[in-house]
XYZ file of C-alpha atoms in Angstrom:
771
model
C -22.451 8.596 -38.270
C -22.864 5.008 -37.027
C -25.849 4.536 -34.754
C -25.861 2.204 -31.805
C -28.298 -0.048 -33.583
C -25.814 -0.699 -36.373
C -27.485 1.430 -39.077
C -25.120 3.809 -40.838
C -26.106 7.461 -41.157
C -24.424 10.160 -43.214
C -21.274 11.719 -41.810
C -19.717 8.679 -40.139
C -16.491 9.890 -38.458
C -13.244 8.163 -39.363
C -12.393 5.242 -37.110
C -15.902 4.518 -35.802
C -16.719 0.840 -36.321
C -20.146 -0.768 -36.311
C -21.209 -1.509 -32.745
C -20.022 -4.576 -30.865
C -22.797 -6.117 -28.757
C -24.728 -2.897 -29.101
C -21.871 -0.669 -27.885
C -20.063 1.923 -29.950
C -16.454 0.769 -30.353
C -13.854 3.268 -31.512
C -10.411 1.724 -31.911
C -7.343 3.351 -30.434
C -6.429 4.969 -27.155
C -6.274 8.677 -26.489
C -8.171 11.923 -26.785
C -9.240 11.644 -30.451
C -10.722 8.182 -29.855
C -12.630 9.446 -26.822
C -13.957 12.400 -28.806
C -15.049 10.079 -31.619
C -16.931 7.864 -29.158
C -18.675 10.932 -27.740
C -19.675 12.041 -31.227
C -21.110 8.586 -31.973
C -23.166 8.596 -28.774
C -24.468 12.102 -29.484
C -25.463 11.148 -33.019
C -27.460 8.241 -31.613
C -29.127 10.259 -28.852
C -30.005 13.426 -30.717
C -32.832 11.951 -32.875
C -34.442 10.430 -29.790
C -35.549 13.876 -28.578
C -37.436 15.862 -31.238
C -36.801 19.544 -30.761
C -39.380 21.235 -28.602
C -39.333 24.126 -26.163
C -39.130 23.338 -22.479
C -37.284 20.005 -22.799
C -33.548 19.309 -23.024
C -31.404 16.196 -22.872
C -28.184 16.801 -20.916
C -25.122 14.578 -20.726
C -23.085 14.480 -17.528
C -20.144 12.279 -16.557
C -17.850 11.063 -19.322
C -20.150 12.034 -22.162
C -20.617 15.482 -20.653
C -16.838 15.952 -20.691
C -16.537 14.200 -24.096
C -14.156 11.701 -22.496
C -16.050 8.495 -23.211
C -14.362 5.209 -22.364
C -14.865 2.317 -24.825
C -17.375 0.592 -22.553
C -18.413 3.400 -20.210
C -21.851 4.270 -18.887
C -24.151 6.930 -20.243
C -25.180 9.515 -17.625
C -28.198 11.481 -18.889
C -30.573 14.044 -17.410
C -33.895 14.802 -19.096
C -34.532 18.417 -18.112
C -37.997 19.905 -18.526
C -40.009 22.974 -17.619
C -43.119 21.163 -16.416
C -44.325 20.123 -19.879
C -47.027 17.436 -20.108
C -46.241 13.876 -21.191
C -42.690 13.938 -19.859
C -42.828 10.327 -18.632
C -43.740 9.039 -22.083
C -41.025 11.173 -23.615
C -38.464 9.807 -21.127
C -39.444 6.227 -21.965
C -39.011 6.955 -25.673
C -35.402 7.930 -24.903
C -34.377 5.392 -22.248
C -35.724 2.243 -23.922
C -33.766 2.623 -27.173
C -30.618 3.187 -25.083
C -31.267 -0.004 -23.143
C -32.158 -1.873 -26.344
C -28.774 -0.840 -27.718
C -27.115 -2.704 -24.851
C -25.820 0.388 -23.074
C -25.548 0.922 -19.320
C -27.587 3.958 -18.425
C -27.736 6.228 -15.380
C -30.706 8.552 -15.895
C -32.954 11.077 -14.181
C -35.888 13.320 -15.102
C -35.993 16.713 -13.361
C -37.064 20.293 -13.633
C -34.401 22.930 -13.223
C -35.582 23.709 -9.685
C -35.534 20.010 -8.775
C -32.024 19.561 -10.145
C -30.739 22.548 -8.178
C -32.501 21.386 -5.027
C -30.939 17.930 -5.256
C -27.539 19.487 -5.971
C -27.869 21.622 -2.867
C -28.422 18.529 -0.720
C -26.078 16.112 -2.530
C -22.555 17.282 -3.294
C -22.082 14.429 -5.783
C -24.999 15.735 -7.868
C -23.589 19.255 -7.632
C -20.288 18.037 -9.035
C -22.071 16.132 -11.798
C -23.895 19.246 -12.987
C -20.553 21.008 -13.468
C -19.934 18.593 -16.364
C -23.417 18.970 -17.853
C -23.623 19.601 -21.612
C -26.543 19.863 -24.011
C -27.073 16.883 -26.321
C -30.508 17.724 -27.756
C -33.507 19.909 -27.098
C -34.011 23.429 -25.743
C -30.607 25.199 -25.477
C -31.953 28.094 -23.404
C -33.355 25.731 -20.759
C -30.106 23.791 -20.597
C -27.945 26.904 -20.493
C -29.961 28.361 -17.612
C -29.439 25.258 -15.471
C -25.749 24.906 -16.340
C -25.009 28.564 -15.536
C -27.073 28.530 -12.330
C -25.508 25.278 -11.104
C -21.996 26.590 -11.748
C -22.751 29.865 -9.984
C -24.287 28.058 -7.027
C -21.223 25.842 -6.727
C -18.855 28.806 -6.793
C -20.810 30.458 -3.991
C -21.114 27.367 -1.779
C -18.035 25.292 -2.621
C -15.991 26.364 0.380
C -18.832 25.361 2.725
C -19.346 22.016 0.958
C -15.685 20.980 0.841
C -15.628 19.483 4.386
C -18.473 17.099 3.499
C -16.868 16.357 0.149
C -13.652 15.546 1.953
C -15.478 13.144 4.291
C -17.070 11.113 1.521
C -13.781 11.138 -0.396
C -11.922 9.773 2.641
C -14.531 7.010 2.985
C -14.015 6.056 -0.669
C -10.242 6.017 -0.193
C -10.600 3.770 2.834
C -12.675 1.330 0.764
C -10.469 1.300 -2.350
C -6.965 2.127 -1.100
C -4.277 4.218 -2.762
C -3.886 3.671 -6.484
C -0.197 4.623 -6.433
C 0.736 1.704 -4.210
C -1.623 -1.088 -5.287
C -0.827 -3.916 -7.674
C -4.474 -4.182 -8.771
C -5.946 -0.782 -8.049
C -9.234 0.724 -9.214
C -8.372 3.393 -11.776
C -11.520 5.331 -10.983
C -12.339 4.981 -7.306
C -8.950 4.528 -5.573
C -7.138 7.520 -4.129
C -5.383 9.337 -6.961
C -7.753 7.918 -9.568
C -10.128 9.469 -12.070
C -12.811 10.237 -9.497
C -10.341 12.479 -7.665
C -9.630 14.416 -10.860
C -13.335 15.261 -10.976
C -13.086 16.690 -7.466
C -10.031 18.711 -8.475
C -11.920 20.059 -11.463
C -14.782 21.127 -9.202
C -12.474 22.862 -6.720
C -10.680 24.618 -9.559
C -13.987 25.782 -11.063
C -14.822 27.422 -7.729
C -11.637 29.499 -7.970
C -10.295 28.146 -4.689
C -6.851 27.210 -6.040
C -5.013 26.289 -9.234
C -5.925 22.641 -8.756
C -5.601 21.634 -12.422
C -1.984 22.519 -13.016
C -0.336 21.161 -16.198
C 1.148 18.151 -14.405
C -2.304 17.176 -13.134
C -3.910 17.556 -16.558
C -1.204 15.402 -18.118
C -1.597 12.750 -15.411
C -5.363 12.763 -15.960
C -5.024 12.154 -19.695
C -2.603 9.282 -19.130
C -4.959 7.663 -16.604
C -7.770 7.965 -19.141
C -5.530 6.274 -21.700
C -4.862 3.388 -19.314
C -8.580 2.952 -18.668
C -9.313 3.030 -22.398
C -6.670 0.365 -23.005
C -8.043 -1.732 -20.141
C -11.582 -1.596 -21.582
C -10.323 -2.590 -25.011
C -8.186 -5.389 -23.581
C -11.030 -6.913 -21.556
C -13.854 -6.115 -23.973
C -16.170 -4.687 -21.331
C -16.347 -2.019 -18.674
C -13.791 -2.657 -15.934
C -11.831 -0.163 -13.853
C -9.627 -2.468 -11.762
C -6.244 -3.041 -13.382
C -5.872 -6.782 -12.777
C -2.534 -8.527 -13.192
C -3.649 -10.751 -16.067
C -4.633 -7.714 -18.154
C -1.516 -5.582 -17.699
C 0.564 -7.093 -20.523
C -2.210 -6.404 -23.021
C -2.677 -2.888 -21.653
C 1.070 -2.260 -21.981
C 0.991 -3.349 -25.615
C -1.945 -1.080 -26.422
C -0.184 1.847 -24.752
C 3.124 1.130 -26.444
C 4.896 0.548 -23.122
C 7.695 -1.921 -22.494
C 5.932 -4.274 -20.087
C 3.344 -4.536 -17.344
C 5.709 -3.041 -14.770
C 5.967 0.085 -16.923
C 2.172 0.352 -16.774
C 2.183 0.110 -12.979
C 4.965 2.649 -12.595
C 3.214 5.123 -14.887
C -0.099 4.685 -13.084
C 1.660 5.072 -9.740
C 3.356 8.296 -10.767
C 0.159 9.793 -12.172
C -1.906 8.727 -9.167
C 0.611 10.350 -6.868
C 0.377 13.578 -8.838
C -3.422 13.560 -8.532
C -3.388 12.618 -4.827
C -0.926 15.336 -3.888
C -2.843 17.934 -5.895
C -6.094 16.979 -4.166
C -4.455 17.180 -0.738
C -3.236 20.680 -1.622
C -6.660 21.655 -2.934
C -8.481 20.456 0.172
C -6.052 22.359 2.380
C -6.443 25.504 0.277
C -10.218 25.271 0.638
C -9.908 24.765 4.391
C -7.588 27.790 4.684
C -10.012 29.889 2.679
C -12.873 28.730 4.860
C -10.870 29.460 7.990
C -9.839 32.844 6.653
C -13.454 33.809 6.094
C -14.327 32.717 9.608
C -11.511 34.946 10.931
C -12.661 38.100 9.121
C -11.894 41.010 11.397
C -9.761 38.883 13.743
C -6.401 39.586 12.088
C -3.952 37.343 10.219
C -3.280 33.741 11.251
C -0.788 33.250 14.073
C 2.698 31.831 13.392
C 3.637 29.249 16.036
C 7.138 27.745 16.351
C 7.092 23.916 16.328
C 10.789 23.090 15.860
C 14.058 24.840 15.074
C 13.634 26.763 11.810
C 10.028 25.448 11.439
C 6.798 27.279 12.290
C 3.121 26.558 11.836
C 1.280 29.094 9.698
C -2.427 28.747 8.951
C -2.431 24.968 9.476
C 0.735 24.262 7.479
C 4.443 24.074 8.259
C 6.651 26.759 6.761
C 10.227 27.827 7.305
C 11.102 30.453 9.857
C 12.302 33.730 8.348
C 15.762 33.204 9.812
C 16.088 29.856 7.982
C 15.260 31.439 4.643
C 17.622 34.337 5.097
C 20.718 32.292 5.919
C 22.362 29.501 4.005
C 20.467 26.398 5.191
C 22.259 23.492 6.752
C 21.953 20.146 4.927
C 19.735 18.646 7.634
C 16.988 21.255 7.205
C 14.767 19.180 4.905
C 14.936 16.200 7.267
C 14.130 18.404 10.258
C 11.111 19.856 8.458
C 9.932 16.356 7.544
C 10.369 15.180 11.144
C 8.382 18.155 12.405
C 5.582 17.402 9.935
C 5.468 13.729 10.949
C 5.455 14.392 14.700
C 2.879 17.220 14.587
C 0.695 15.716 11.878
C 0.720 19.044 10.020
C 1.316 19.210 6.252
C 4.316 20.978 4.758
C 3.355 23.985 2.642
C 3.910 23.527 -1.076
C 6.080 26.645 -1.310
C 8.262 25.332 1.513
C 8.781 21.991 -0.257
C 9.678 23.787 -3.481
C 12.156 26.017 -1.634
C 13.801 23.055 0.092
C 14.081 21.186 -3.203
C 15.736 24.198 -4.827
C 18.008 25.515 -2.091
C 18.686 22.905 0.589
C 22.288 21.684 0.061
C 23.052 17.958 -0.254
C 23.940 15.949 2.823
C 27.623 15.181 3.305
C 28.905 11.654 3.897
C 28.794 10.771 6.702
C 25.725 12.688 7.770
C 25.902 15.133 10.659
C 24.386 13.903 13.904
C 21.465 16.345 13.593
C 20.403 14.866 10.251
C 20.664 11.318 11.582
C 18.541 12.207 14.623
C 15.933 13.871 12.390
C 15.678 10.745 10.225
C 15.087 8.523 13.264
C 12.502 10.985 14.587
C 10.776 10.917 11.209
C 10.743 7.105 11.013
C 9.469 6.750 14.571
C 6.742 9.378 14.335
C 3.909 6.877 13.911
C 0.864 7.794 11.779
C 2.451 11.038 10.594
C 5.338 9.246 8.876
C 3.593 8.145 5.675
C 2.045 11.499 4.639
C 5.204 13.431 5.550
C 7.407 10.996 3.613
C 5.084 11.086 0.604
C 5.121 14.873 0.516
C 8.920 14.953 0.612
C 9.103 12.238 -2.048
C 6.800 14.276 -4.283
C 9.341 17.101 -4.413
C 12.442 14.922 -4.738
C 13.715 15.440 -1.193
C 13.883 11.710 -0.426
C 16.208 11.143 -3.381
C 18.602 13.591 -1.722
C 18.520 11.589 1.502
C 18.646 8.134 -0.087
C 19.842 7.964 -3.702
C 18.740 4.303 -3.737
C 15.127 5.464 -3.483
C 14.900 6.350 -7.173
C 15.238 2.686 -8.128
C 12.655 1.534 -5.572
C 10.002 4.178 -6.236
C 6.744 2.590 -7.454
C 8.486 -0.775 -7.947
C 5.794 -3.494 -8.164
C 6.093 -6.556 -5.947
C 4.781 -9.545 -7.885
C 3.873 -11.558 -4.850
C 0.294 -12.464 -3.924
C 0.677 -11.436 -0.276
C 1.993 -7.917 -0.941
C -0.545 -5.117 -1.173
C 1.886 -2.222 -1.737
C 4.636 -1.231 -4.118
C 8.144 -1.571 -2.691
C 8.664 2.045 -1.661
C 5.386 2.268 0.222
C 5.991 -1.139 1.798
C 9.311 0.048 3.243
C 7.797 3.208 4.715
C 4.803 1.258 6.021
C 7.150 -1.240 7.678
C 8.925 1.596 9.469
C 5.550 2.869 10.659
C 4.590 -0.592 11.927
C 8.010 -0.940 13.587
C 7.329 2.217 15.589
C 4.723 0.187 17.496
C 7.488 -2.106 18.792
C 10.211 0.378 19.731
C 9.674 -0.239 23.455
C 10.300 -3.958 22.987
C 13.935 -3.601 21.869
C 17.181 -2.156 23.194
C 17.932 -0.168 20.037
C 14.719 1.314 18.640
C 16.717 3.511 16.254
C 18.271 0.465 14.583
C 14.874 -1.245 14.412
C 13.410 1.733 12.532
C 16.343 1.999 10.164
C 16.369 -1.764 9.568
C 12.642 -1.646 8.810
C 13.169 1.060 6.191
C 16.003 -0.889 4.526
C 14.976 -4.527 4.977
C 13.857 -5.053 1.341
C 16.355 -2.709 -0.298
C 17.712 -5.602 -2.378
C 14.479 -6.132 -4.309
C 14.535 -5.197 -7.951
C 18.248 -5.952 -8.344
C 19.782 -8.971 -10.096
C 19.392 -11.859 -7.688
C 17.122 -9.828 -5.419
C 14.054 -11.964 -6.016
C 11.074 -12.238 -3.712
C 10.064 -15.888 -3.860
C 6.746 -16.793 -2.174
C 8.220 -20.001 -0.822
C 11.620 -21.611 -0.518
C 13.513 -18.704 1.026
C 16.782 -18.988 2.876
C 16.771 -21.210 5.915
C 19.945 -22.210 7.765
C 21.354 -25.150 5.874
C 19.285 -24.540 2.741
C 21.923 -22.437 0.992
C 19.463 -20.265 -0.967
C 20.050 -16.610 -1.823
C 17.412 -13.919 -2.311
C 16.819 -10.211 -1.839
C 17.903 -10.445 1.798
C 21.402 -11.507 0.778
C 21.558 -8.987 -2.060
C 20.244 -6.161 0.109
C 22.504 -6.601 3.149
C 25.601 -4.854 1.711
C 23.405 -2.071 0.269
C 21.839 -1.492 3.677
C 25.299 -1.443 5.251
C 26.431 1.171 2.743
C 23.404 3.342 3.588
C 24.006 2.937 7.320
C 27.651 3.887 6.881
C 26.718 6.957 4.799
C 24.227 7.999 7.459
C 27.075 7.956 9.955
C 26.545 4.872 12.120
C 29.634 3.336 13.728
C 31.039 0.113 12.253
C 29.410 -2.228 14.803
C 25.955 -0.747 14.147
C 26.505 -0.848 10.398
C 27.221 -4.575 10.696
C 24.092 -5.055 12.800
C 21.934 -3.308 10.179
C 23.383 -5.671 7.578
C 22.589 -8.656 9.774
C 18.998 -7.515 10.305
C 18.471 -7.207 6.546
C 20.202 -10.518 5.825
C 18.191 -12.393 8.465
C 14.830 -10.619 8.381
C 13.153 -13.734 6.909
C 14.896 -16.193 9.214
C 12.371 -16.407 12.067
C 9.167 -16.904 10.026
C 10.832 -19.328 7.634
C 12.253 -21.508 10.377
C 9.120 -21.279 12.538
C 6.852 -22.504 9.741
C 9.201 -24.966 8.015
C 11.301 -26.600 10.696
C 10.755 -28.768 13.757
C 11.032 -26.392 16.708
C 11.681 -29.265 19.108
C 14.797 -30.326 17.208
C 18.015 -29.050 18.862
C 19.622 -28.538 15.457
C 16.883 -26.045 14.555
C 17.350 -24.017 17.731
C 21.133 -24.053 17.680
C 21.165 -23.019 13.998
C 19.034 -19.951 14.665
C 20.975 -19.088 17.825
C 24.265 -19.226 15.930
C 22.888 -17.032 13.140
C 21.386 -14.432 15.498
C 24.248 -14.289 17.974
C 22.718 -12.462 20.952
C 19.331 -11.755 22.609
C 19.292 -8.071 21.579
C 19.508 -8.977 17.898
C 16.870 -11.669 18.417
C 14.476 -9.055 19.813
C 15.186 -6.734 16.879
C 14.462 -9.511 14.391
C 11.258 -10.488 16.203
C 9.991 -6.896 16.100
C 11.037 -6.519 12.449
C 9.199 -9.715 11.484
C 5.952 -8.461 12.987
C 6.313 -5.033 11.393
C 7.156 -6.526 7.992
C 4.137 -8.845 8.097
C 1.749 -6.056 9.121
C 3.026 -3.867 6.284
C 2.789 -6.698 3.746
C -0.880 -7.586 4.079
C -3.313 -9.852 5.959
C -2.159 -12.977 4.095
C 1.377 -12.600 5.463
C 0.477 -13.232 9.103
C -1.922 -15.229 11.212
C -2.366 -16.235 14.827
C -0.756 -19.627 14.262
C 2.254 -18.080 12.530
C 2.609 -15.584 15.349
C 2.527 -18.398 17.905
C 5.125 -20.396 16.024
C 7.467 -17.409 15.734
C 6.993 -16.566 19.414
C 7.717 -20.194 20.370
C 10.883 -20.170 18.271
C 12.014 -16.864 19.794
C 11.442 -18.190 23.315
C 13.449 -21.361 22.649
C 16.303 -19.477 20.988
C 16.407 -16.959 23.834
C 16.723 -19.797 26.327
C 19.613 -21.208 24.326
C 21.314 -17.796 24.095
C 20.803 -16.984 27.778
C 21.733 -20.349 29.289
C 23.639 -22.176 26.580
C 21.271 -25.117 27.039
C 18.766 -26.255 24.451
C 15.193 -26.495 25.783
C 13.771 -29.993 26.135
C 11.006 -30.961 23.698
C 7.504 -30.860 25.156
C 6.163 -34.134 26.509
C 3.091 -35.706 24.825
C -0.300 -35.143 26.383
C -0.615 -37.824 29.129
C -4.151 -38.596 27.929
C -2.774 -39.811 24.603
C -0.698 -42.366 26.504
C -3.250 -43.468 29.129
C -6.715 -43.616 27.538
C -7.958 -46.722 25.718
C -7.107 -46.819 22.016
C -7.938 -45.195 19.740
C -7.698 -41.716 21.320
C -9.014 -38.676 19.447
C -8.633 -35.125 20.779
C -10.126 -32.117 18.986
C -9.949 -28.389 19.614
C -10.362 -25.313 17.439
C -6.827 -25.538 16.027
C -5.482 -28.926 17.173
C -6.151 -32.556 16.295
C -4.318 -35.311 18.172
C -4.757 -39.069 17.863
C -3.210 -42.185 19.359
C -3.513 -45.654 17.853
C -1.820 -49.027 17.941
C 1.721 -48.572 16.658
C 1.558 -48.956 12.890
C 2.793 -47.360 9.695
C 0.714 -44.895 7.699
C -0.971 -43.193 10.631
C 0.034 -39.688 9.451
C -1.427 -40.344 5.994
C -4.680 -41.609 7.496
C -5.067 -38.575 9.767
C -4.124 -36.128 6.992
C -6.691 -37.709 4.678
C -9.480 -37.406 7.236
C -8.627 -33.774 7.852
C -8.648 -33.097 4.097
C -12.072 -34.761 3.843
C -13.348 -32.258 6.372
C -11.648 -29.313 4.637
C -9.041 -28.720 7.300
C -5.547 -27.524 6.364
C -2.638 -29.009 8.294
C -0.151 -26.376 9.448
C 2.203 -28.673 11.298
C 2.272 -32.352 12.174
C 4.310 -34.412 14.638
C 4.450 -38.187 14.586
C 6.072 -40.344 17.251
C 5.893 -43.770 18.896
C 5.732 -44.027 22.710
C 5.175 -47.264 24.695
C 3.856 -49.125 21.673
C 1.459 -46.320 20.699
C 1.632 -44.280 17.495
C 0.909 -40.592 18.137
C 0.083 -37.872 15.617
C -0.536 -34.255 16.638
C -1.575 -31.667 14.018
C -2.155 -27.937 14.111
C -5.016 -27.153 11.726
C -7.130 -24.344 10.313
C -10.324 -24.448 8.188
C -9.505 -24.323 4.491
C -12.485 -22.131 3.652
C -12.990 -20.387 6.979
C -15.755 -22.662 8.313
C -14.944 -25.150 11.051
C -16.114 -28.757 10.433
C -18.621 -30.665 12.516
C -16.489 -32.058 15.383
C -18.767 -35.066 15.884
C -18.505 -36.109 12.220
C -14.732 -35.490 12.191
C -14.207 -37.529 15.354
C -16.305 -40.389 13.991
C -14.371 -40.476 10.698
C -11.044 -40.398 12.530
C -12.023 -43.306 14.761
C -13.280 -45.374 11.822
C -10.135 -44.635 9.816
C -7.877 -45.521 12.754
C -9.752 -48.805 13.057
C -9.062 -49.544 9.376
C -12.579 -48.900 8.048
C -12.347 -49.593 4.296
C -15.182 -47.200 3.375
C -13.368 -44.245 4.934
C -10.138 -45.131 3.142
C -12.021 -45.329 -0.175
C -13.481 -41.880 0.411
C -10.013 -40.553 1.209
C -8.475 -41.881 -1.980
C -11.394 -40.735 -4.119
C -11.253 -37.199 -2.744
C -7.453 -37.117 -3.125
C -7.582 -38.156 -6.782
C -10.344 -35.649 -7.499
C -8.283 -32.866 -5.946
C -5.369 -33.236 -8.337
C -4.865 -30.338 -10.695
C -2.374 -28.661 -12.968
C 0.255 -26.293 -11.647
C 3.899 -25.345 -11.801
C 6.383 -28.202 -11.857
C 6.924 -29.455 -8.291
C 10.389 -29.831 -6.834
C 11.984 -31.908 -4.070
C 14.965 -30.539 -2.123
C 17.038 -32.439 0.456
C 18.636 -30.564 3.365
C 21.636 -32.232 4.990
C 22.467 -31.704 8.645
C 19.204 -29.821 9.237
C 17.929 -32.246 11.875
C 19.324 -34.221 14.801
C 18.138 -37.711 13.919
C 16.443 -37.412 10.541
C 16.887 -36.412 6.916
C 14.866 -33.403 5.801
C 12.914 -33.694 2.553
C 11.310 -30.456 1.363
C 8.555 -30.445 -1.257
C 7.831 -27.234 -3.150
C 4.633 -27.439 -5.177
C 1.302 -25.849 -6.007
C -1.198 -26.027 -3.175
C -4.117 -28.469 -3.431
C -6.612 -30.075 -1.111
C -5.406 -33.464 0.121
C -1.794 -32.860 -0.916
C -0.390 -33.856 2.479
C -2.420 -37.079 2.399
C -1.112 -38.075 -1.013
C 2.505 -37.291 -0.133
C 2.281 -39.066 3.225
C 0.886 -42.145 1.480
C 3.740 -42.074 -1.038
C 6.318 -41.787 1.727
C 4.731 -44.655 3.637
C 4.620 -46.905 0.561
C 8.315 -46.122 -0.022
C 9.144 -47.257 3.567
C 9.973 -43.720 4.750
C 8.971 -43.063 8.361
C 7.873 -39.461 8.986
C 8.836 -38.099 12.406
C 7.489 -34.586 11.858
C 6.070 -32.424 9.088
C 5.832 -28.660 8.669
C 3.375 -27.221 6.160
C 3.968 -23.680 4.867
C 1.414 -22.168 2.484
C 1.825 -18.792 0.836
C -0.472 -17.774 -1.987
C -0.917 -20.739 -4.304
C 2.323 -22.496 -3.321
C 3.369 -24.764 -0.464
C 6.693 -25.740 1.048
C 6.152 -28.980 2.961
C 9.081 -30.212 5.044
C 9.170 -33.875 6.120
C 11.577 -35.196 8.755
C 12.369 -38.763 7.698
C 13.816 -41.104 10.321
C 17.285 -42.328 9.343
C 20.180 -40.821 7.462
C 19.060 -41.600 3.872
C 22.640 -41.264 2.617
C 22.254 -43.318 -0.567
C 21.694 -41.237 -3.711
C 19.762 -43.974 -5.505
C 17.410 -44.481 -2.557
C 16.752 -40.766 -2.297
C 16.113 -40.570 -6.042
C 13.497 -43.324 -5.835
C 11.799 -41.542 -2.948
C 11.798 -38.230 -4.836
C 10.185 -39.917 -7.839
C 7.502 -41.476 -5.639
C 6.649 -38.111 -4.063
C 6.587 -36.190 -7.338
C 4.407 -38.849 -8.945
C 1.509 -38.104 -6.570
C 1.747 -34.284 -6.582
């Protein structure tokens, strides 16, 4: 055996290498490697406790189960029967473990103390279920292990409610492993910690919690964690994006997406099993409380659906007759609206005997789907339960392709399938804002159906904007959504509207953040694309639902204001046929003595003597004070140059307004020291990134040419680009800054037509040279 100190001892098992940084390292992934690591740890620990009566060294956790990860912790309990000198004995064990470079979780207890703590702390009670003797008195260890297991079997049903509470708190902190791009394999819902809870519930005889599918999922999750440890070279449980390719190679999988899909499927299996186990424990607890009060009452909740003992089951009449194809949807809708789970046996029966839906669907099935999508908080658990048993594939054959599909986009927190269902849930909050709530819900479910197909990319920046001519998953998904809507049974006009919602669901945020909302061409372009106020309202609601389902980085107050401003202007154009007049400048900017500086929490406005380069000067000052520019407008009125910027703190902390105002005034007055600071900070901020790109958009503005820069984000970028444009004699009328993840799309409205190819090429080169 190889000890943790690097000295070889007789009987070294095959595959055990000398320790790396004091840690046993067994190559390979899988059960045999985990067993070999456990054997190596035991061989190191056993000599540390000379055999004596009344003392035993127990392993819990991974070593107790003989499922040791490559860089896992050691969880040890030194059990004693009140023998003298126990503290010195404990030190003689713990210090060599620490000296070997191992992470150690340890305790020293008598049997009575261990049982007392387990009675008060359910986590300790669960840990003792994995306890196993490593060295010392076997009788002492066996007595505690048997007593702890017996105590758990007698009290498990009473302890499950508290266990469920602390589990829910952990889920809230770590999210759902099945739907996360970088989930925690241990702590997230559906992870390894939940398997431990299932094992405890199963050991209490409450239910068959560890069915074969769960055991297989558990072993695969352990394999992924082993591969992750080996890939990183240390203990880590979060499956980060940069490690997935290496993990895939170690597991023999095709690519990183295959890793995510496998983890998602296994996490779902564990999550569903734990939900079933918790419900079984609750039913058992409720049954005991009803002793002598008769069987649970069956209560009808919908046609062919009744509540029985806290779960939804089929009415006897539904089972006896040939079911209609809409039955599974009606059961799902009842579960979502009541918040009650569907019994496992009912799901299995529906999966086996419910006939497929015809095309087009009957009206009852279509109504049940809309009820399901609009049910609010009950939608997600009901949908997940139906998806677990394959019912969703019967409703939407396209779902198979989208299930557990990763979204490689920094703003997305969920896999594609969960994102679509979450968007429908968020859309249910806006159903009273639109004329056709049913079409809003269906559009929300289908809005990203084109992702994962050839051409159906999800680009963080540079999406389709009227006049840009780009194609993405919105364009690819529109005909698929129309086909689904037609199969569901919507009339032709509504099918076309669903296709339009999917095709245009990115229109409002893209235009609001990347175009000049005071330009008539912008407003008329959106109005022509939308067509009518009812569709505009549907798109506005869909945008908000999509952003809420995507993640906190997808939305902000300023983005919401910009989208609302765009919607208001487009509605005016659709209602009256007249384009709204651009807002007039603040009178104070035109009347007060120069220079004028106005500051608020999200706005900076200045006025100076009419001169070139004012936008660059203002942008540089804002960058010096760590303010990001969201939008900028430049104009000249009555011999004054005006610049108004919407801003937000780059790192969340607002700058000192007195210092910012002083720097702006000095810069506007041509102070050389300020300009030197600006250029020095700008040069220091340059960094490597993806190759930048310049795109010209023709006929996208009334009186200007639109230059769009797509590049990696960096502090002071707007200042550098504005300086380059000024030095190339390009006058900027307005700028829109769109940042998503690590990329930006900066749109600059340049006064004049810029029709000459050579002139545009020189300007492009000047801009790219400073990025």
